[in-house]
Amino acid sequence: MSGKSLIARANAGEYLRGWAVAVASPALMEFGGYAGFDWGYVDVHQATIDFETCESMIKAAQMTGMVPIVRLYHNDPSLIPLYMDMGASGVLVPHMNTREQAEAIVEQTRFRPAGRRGSNAAARAARFGFVPSIREYQDQVNEESIVLGMIEEKQAVDNLPEILKVPGVDIFMLGLMDMAESLGVAGHWDHPEVQRVVSEVVGQVRAAGRHICIPTMDLDKADDWAQTQQKRGVFFTVVSVYQVMAPAAERFLEAAQ
C-alpha cells in the first residue's frame, strides 16, 4: 500500500491509526500491522536503530500491508534517499521550522524532474533493478511517496503560512511535548496555551487542504478523542509501542500480586 493511499482514505473521511516503534524490533513492527494499524513509523529519531534493522522493520510492515514511514534522526535532507531506497513509503521529518527546510526535504523525496533525489536502480525499493522500467519506477515513487513534517516549535507555528506554500508536504504532525516545552510549559501537552496553538495549526493546515496528525496522548480517553478529532477535520493519529505496553504491564502486575 502506498503512502498516497493514506491520503485518499483520509480524504474519504477515514481515521488512520499509526503505530510508532522506537525500538529495534522488526517483530514489533510486524505486530502492529497484524493488529490492524494503518501505518507505522520506524522511529530512528528516538531509538538506536541501525540501517540494517530499519530496513528489516520496513519489510515487516510491508508484509502485513501497513504503510511504512521512517522518522528521520534529525532534519537532514541527505538522509532521505537512504531510507526511501530501503522501501519506506515516506519520511517523517522532525523540527520542520521553515519554508526552506520544507523545500529541501520535498526535493530529496522525488526524482528528477520533480526533485533532486539521486537515482539508485539497484536499490531494494527498485527491486534491485528488476523493474520493467526505471523511469516508470521513478514516476511511481514521485506519485506515491509522502512527506510528513513535524510542527513542534513556536518557530514552526510562526512560519506555518510560508511552509504551507510548499507543495509536497502531505501531512503535518504536531509534536505536543516539544511544543509544550517551546511554549514554556514543559511536560504539559494539555496546557491551554498548547491547545490554543494546536487549534490554530489545525485550522491553517486544513484550510490549505492538507492533513494533520495529532498523537493520542491519553489512551483512557481514546474513544472520545478520536471522535473529537474527526469532527475538527483531523484524520490521522499515532500511538507509541510504549504507550500501549505500559498500561498492560501495570494492569498485569497489579492483578498478579
Short mmCIF file of C-alpha atoms in Angstrom, two decimals:
data_model
loop_
_atom_site.label_atom_id
_atom_site.label_comp_id
_atom_site.label_asym_id
_atom_site.label_seq_id
_atom_site.Cartn_x
_atom_site.Cartn_y
_atom_site.Cartn_z
CA MET A 1 0.00 0.00 0.00
CA SER A 2 1.42 3.39 -0.96
CA GLY A 3 1.73 6.48 1.18
CA LYS A 4 -0.69 8.36 -1.03
CA SER A 5 -3.32 5.69 -0.38
CA LEU A 6 -3.44 7.03 3.18
CA ILE A 7 -4.25 10.48 1.85
CA ALA A 8 -7.05 9.10 -0.30
CA ARG A 9 -8.54 7.27 2.66
CA ALA A 10 -8.33 10.36 4.85
CA ASN A 11 -9.98 12.42 2.10
CA ALA A 12 -12.85 9.92 2.25
CA GLY A 13 -13.23 10.58 5.99
CA GLU A 14 -11.43 7.51 7.33
CA TYR A 15 -9.46 7.78 10.57
CA LEU A 16 -5.91 6.43 10.07
CA ARG A 17 -4.19 4.90 13.10
CA GLY A 18 -0.39 4.98 13.32
CA TRP A 19 1.99 2.68 15.23
CA ALA A 20 5.25 4.29 16.38
CA VAL A 21 8.08 1.85 17.06
CA ALA A 22 11.06 3.37 18.86
CA VAL A 23 12.84 0.08 19.48
CA ALA A 24 15.00 -2.04 17.16
CA SER A 25 12.44 -4.76 16.54
CA PRO A 26 11.05 -5.93 13.19
CA ALA A 27 8.69 -8.19 15.15
CA LEU A 28 7.04 -5.25 16.90
CA MET A 29 6.58 -3.52 13.56
CA GLU A 30 5.02 -6.68 12.17
CA PHE A 31 2.85 -7.00 15.29
CA GLY A 32 1.39 -3.53 14.68
CA GLY A 33 0.49 -4.39 11.12
CA TYR A 34 -1.28 -7.61 12.04
CA ALA A 35 -3.02 -5.82 14.92
CA GLY A 36 -4.66 -3.55 12.35
CA PHE A 37 -2.71 -0.30 12.36
CA ASP A 38 -2.95 1.52 9.04
CA TRP A 39 0.54 2.99 9.03
CA GLY A 40 3.60 2.79 11.20
CA TYR A 41 6.85 4.62 11.56
CA VAL A 42 10.29 3.40 12.47
CA ASP A 43 11.44 5.98 15.00
CA VAL A 44 15.11 6.37 14.18
CA HIS A 45 14.87 9.80 15.82
CA GLN A 46 14.40 8.45 19.34
CA ALA A 47 15.92 4.97 19.23
CA THR A 48 19.20 3.21 18.45
CA ILE A 49 18.00 1.58 15.24
CA ASP A 50 20.76 0.86 12.72
CA PHE A 51 20.27 0.87 8.95
CA GLU A 52 20.01 -2.89 8.52
CA THR A 53 17.41 -3.22 11.28
CA CYS A 54 15.47 -0.28 9.90
CA GLU A 55 15.26 -2.00 6.52
CA SER A 56 14.01 -5.19 8.19
CA MET A 57 11.36 -3.16 10.02
CA ILE A 58 10.20 -1.63 6.74
CA LYS A 59 9.93 -5.12 5.24
CA ALA A 60 7.97 -6.33 8.28
CA ALA A 61 5.44 -3.53 7.86
CA GLN A 62 5.09 -4.16 4.14
CA MET A 63 4.36 -7.87 4.56
CA THR A 64 1.33 -7.00 6.73
CA GLY A 65 0.01 -4.26 4.44
CA MET A 66 0.85 -1.49 6.91
CA VAL A 67 2.35 1.61 5.25
CA PRO A 68 5.96 2.08 6.49
CA ILE A 69 7.33 5.53 7.29
CA VAL A 70 10.73 6.43 8.76
CA ARG A 71 11.11 9.25 11.25
CA LEU A 72 14.49 10.78 10.48
CA TYR A 73 17.24 11.02 13.07
CA HIS A 74 17.26 14.77 12.52
CA ASN A 75 16.20 17.31 9.92
CA ASP A 76 18.73 16.39 7.24
CA PRO A 77 17.52 16.02 3.62
CA SER A 78 20.58 13.94 2.72
CA LEU A 79 19.24 11.07 4.86
CA ILE A 80 16.02 10.73 2.87
CA PRO A 81 17.22 8.78 -0.21
CA LEU A 82 18.83 6.18 2.05
CA TYR A 83 15.55 5.31 3.79
CA MET A 84 13.45 5.68 0.66
CA ASP A 85 15.78 3.30 -1.18
CA MET A 86 15.11 0.77 1.60
CA GLY A 87 11.44 0.87 0.62
CA ALA A 88 9.92 3.40 3.01
CA SER A 89 6.71 4.91 1.66
CA GLY A 90 7.63 8.26 3.13
CA VAL A 91 9.55 10.14 5.78
CA LEU A 92 8.56 11.93 8.96
CA VAL A 93 10.79 14.96 9.41
CA PRO A 94 11.38 16.41 12.89
CA HIS A 95 11.50 20.15 13.53
CA MET A 96 10.31 21.35 10.12
CA ASN A 97 10.55 25.01 11.08
CA THR A 98 10.97 26.95 7.84
CA ARG A 99 9.83 27.04 4.24
CA GLU A 100 13.41 26.47 3.09
CA GLN A 101 13.67 23.30 5.15
CA ALA A 102 10.38 22.02 3.75
CA GLU A 103 11.51 22.69 0.18
CA ALA A 104 14.81 20.86 0.72
CA ILE A 105 13.02 17.86 2.23
CA VAL A 106 10.48 17.54 -0.57
CA GLU A 107 13.24 17.89 -3.16
CA GLN A 108 15.05 14.81 -1.81
CA THR A 109 11.95 12.59 -1.81
CA ARG A 110 11.39 12.96 -5.56
CA PHE A 111 13.40 12.01 -8.60
CA ARG A 112 14.07 14.46 -11.42
CA PRO A 113 12.42 16.45 -12.85
CA ALA A 114 10.16 16.77 -9.78
CA GLY A 115 13.09 16.81 -7.34
CA ARG A 116 16.77 16.06 -6.92
CA ARG A 117 16.83 12.59 -5.39
CA GLY A 118 19.70 10.58 -6.79
CA SER A 119 18.89 7.55 -8.91
CA ASN A 120 19.72 4.12 -7.49
CA ALA A 121 18.45 1.46 -9.87
CA ALA A 122 19.86 -1.32 -7.67
CA ALA A 123 18.00 -0.24 -4.53
CA ARG A 124 15.62 -2.57 -2.73
CA ALA A 125 12.78 -0.12 -3.48
CA ALA A 126 13.54 -0.67 -7.18
CA ARG A 127 13.53 -4.46 -6.68
CA PHE A 128 17.32 -4.40 -7.08
CA GLY A 129 16.86 -3.38 -10.69
CA PHE A 130 14.18 -5.95 -11.53
CA VAL A 131 11.61 -3.39 -12.60
CA PRO A 132 10.32 -3.15 -16.18
CA SER A 133 11.36 0.48 -16.45
CA ILE A 134 13.45 2.65 -14.13
CA ARG A 135 11.68 5.74 -15.44
CA GLU A 136 8.27 4.24 -14.67
CA TYR A 137 9.50 3.22 -11.21
CA GLN A 138 10.73 6.74 -10.52
CA ASP A 139 7.48 8.29 -11.74
CA GLN A 140 5.55 5.94 -9.47
CA VAL A 141 7.72 6.89 -6.47
CA ASN A 142 7.18 10.58 -7.23
CA GLU A 143 3.44 10.00 -7.31
CA GLU A 144 3.02 7.68 -4.32
CA SER A 145 5.59 8.79 -1.70
CA ILE A 146 4.57 11.11 1.11
CA VAL A 147 6.25 13.62 3.39
CA LEU A 148 5.18 14.25 6.96
CA GLY A 149 6.56 17.36 8.63
CA MET A 150 6.60 17.83 12.39
CA ILE A 151 5.35 21.09 13.83
CA GLU A 152 6.82 21.06 17.31
CA GLU A 153 8.26 24.51 17.97
CA LYS A 154 6.92 28.06 18.13
CA GLN A 155 9.15 28.92 15.18
CA ALA A 156 7.31 26.39 13.03
CA VAL A 157 3.94 27.81 14.06
CA ASP A 158 5.10 31.34 13.23
CA ASN A 159 6.35 30.18 9.82
CA LEU A 160 3.45 27.85 9.06
CA PRO A 161 1.79 30.11 6.45
CA GLU A 162 5.01 30.04 4.40
CA ILE A 163 5.63 26.31 4.99
CA LEU A 164 2.13 25.58 3.70
CA LYS A 165 3.07 27.18 0.38
CA VAL A 166 5.44 24.27 -0.28
CA PRO A 167 3.75 21.55 -2.36
CA GLY A 168 4.63 18.01 -1.38
CA VAL A 169 4.34 18.16 2.40
CA ASP A 170 1.29 15.93 2.67
CA ILE A 171 0.74 15.63 6.42
CA PHE A 172 1.74 17.83 9.33
CA MET A 173 2.23 16.14 12.69
CA LEU A 174 2.06 18.02 15.97
CA GLY A 175 4.80 17.21 18.45
CA LEU A 176 2.89 18.08 21.60
CA MET A 177 5.61 17.55 24.20
CA ASP A 178 8.22 19.57 22.33
CA MET A 179 5.59 22.22 21.59
CA ALA A 180 4.81 22.49 25.30
CA GLU A 181 8.49 22.96 26.02
CA SER A 182 8.84 25.56 23.28
CA LEU A 183 5.91 27.49 24.77
CA GLY A 184 7.36 27.46 28.27
CA VAL A 185 5.04 24.86 29.79
CA ALA A 186 7.29 21.79 29.62
CA GLY A 187 5.59 18.50 30.35
CA HIS A 188 2.06 19.87 29.96
CA TRP A 189 0.87 18.85 26.49
CA ASP A 190 -2.71 19.57 27.58
CA HIS A 191 -1.96 23.12 28.77
CA PRO A 192 -4.49 25.69 27.44
CA GLU A 193 -1.77 27.56 25.55
CA VAL A 194 -0.61 24.37 23.84
CA GLN A 195 -4.18 23.50 22.91
CA ARG A 196 -4.73 27.03 21.58
CA VAL A 197 -1.73 26.58 19.29
CA VAL A 198 -2.99 23.14 18.27
CA SER A 199 -6.32 24.65 17.20
CA GLU A 200 -4.51 27.37 15.28
CA VAL A 201 -2.34 24.86 13.43
CA VAL A 202 -5.25 22.55 12.65
CA GLY A 203 -7.22 25.45 11.21
CA GLN A 204 -4.40 26.62 8.96
CA VAL A 205 -3.44 23.16 7.74
CA ARG A 206 -6.99 22.10 6.93
CA ALA A 207 -7.73 25.45 5.24
CA ALA A 208 -4.73 24.77 2.98
CA GLY A 209 -6.17 21.38 2.01
CA ARG A 210 -3.51 19.37 3.83
CA HIS A 211 -3.88 16.73 6.51
CA ILE A 212 -2.71 16.82 10.09
CA CYS A 213 -1.81 14.14 12.61
CA ILE A 214 -2.30 14.63 16.34
CA PRO A 215 -0.85 11.90 18.59
CA THR A 216 -3.17 10.15 21.01
CA MET A 217 -1.71 11.04 24.40
CA ASP A 218 -4.30 9.56 26.77
CA LEU A 219 -5.42 6.03 25.94
CA ASP A 220 -8.16 6.12 28.58
CA LYS A 221 -9.89 8.82 26.53
CA ALA A 222 -9.05 7.45 23.09
CA ASP A 223 -12.67 6.89 22.02
CA ASP A 224 -13.81 10.43 22.73
CA TRP A 225 -10.51 11.77 21.44
CA ALA A 226 -10.92 10.09 18.05
CA GLN A 227 -14.46 11.40 17.60
CA THR A 228 -13.45 14.93 18.62
CA GLN A 229 -10.50 14.98 16.21
CA GLN A 230 -12.54 13.76 13.26
CA LYS A 231 -15.14 16.46 13.87
CA ARG A 232 -12.41 19.11 13.59
CA GLY A 233 -11.04 17.56 10.39
CA VAL A 234 -8.14 15.57 11.85
CA PHE A 235 -7.98 12.09 10.34
CA PHE A 236 -4.54 10.89 11.45
CA THR A 237 -3.33 9.85 14.87
CA VAL A 238 -0.46 7.79 16.23
CA VAL A 239 0.38 5.90 19.41
CA SER A 240 3.72 4.51 20.52
CA VAL A 241 4.58 0.92 21.38
CA TYR A 242 5.48 2.02 24.90
CA GLN A 243 2.14 3.78 25.42
CA VAL A 244 0.35 0.53 24.65
CA MET A 245 2.69 -1.74 26.61
CA ALA A 246 2.99 0.29 29.82
CA PRO A 247 -0.69 0.20 30.90
CA ALA A 248 -0.93 -3.52 30.06
CA ALA A 249 2.16 -4.24 32.14
CA GLU A 250 0.82 -2.21 35.06
CA ARG A 251 -2.55 -3.99 34.95
CA PHE A 252 -0.88 -7.40 34.92
CA LEU A 253 1.47 -6.58 37.80
CA GLU A 254 -1.40 -5.24 39.89
CA ALA A 255 -3.57 -8.28 39.19
CA ALA A 256 -0.82 -10.83 39.80
CA GLN A 257 0.25 -9.78 43.27
#
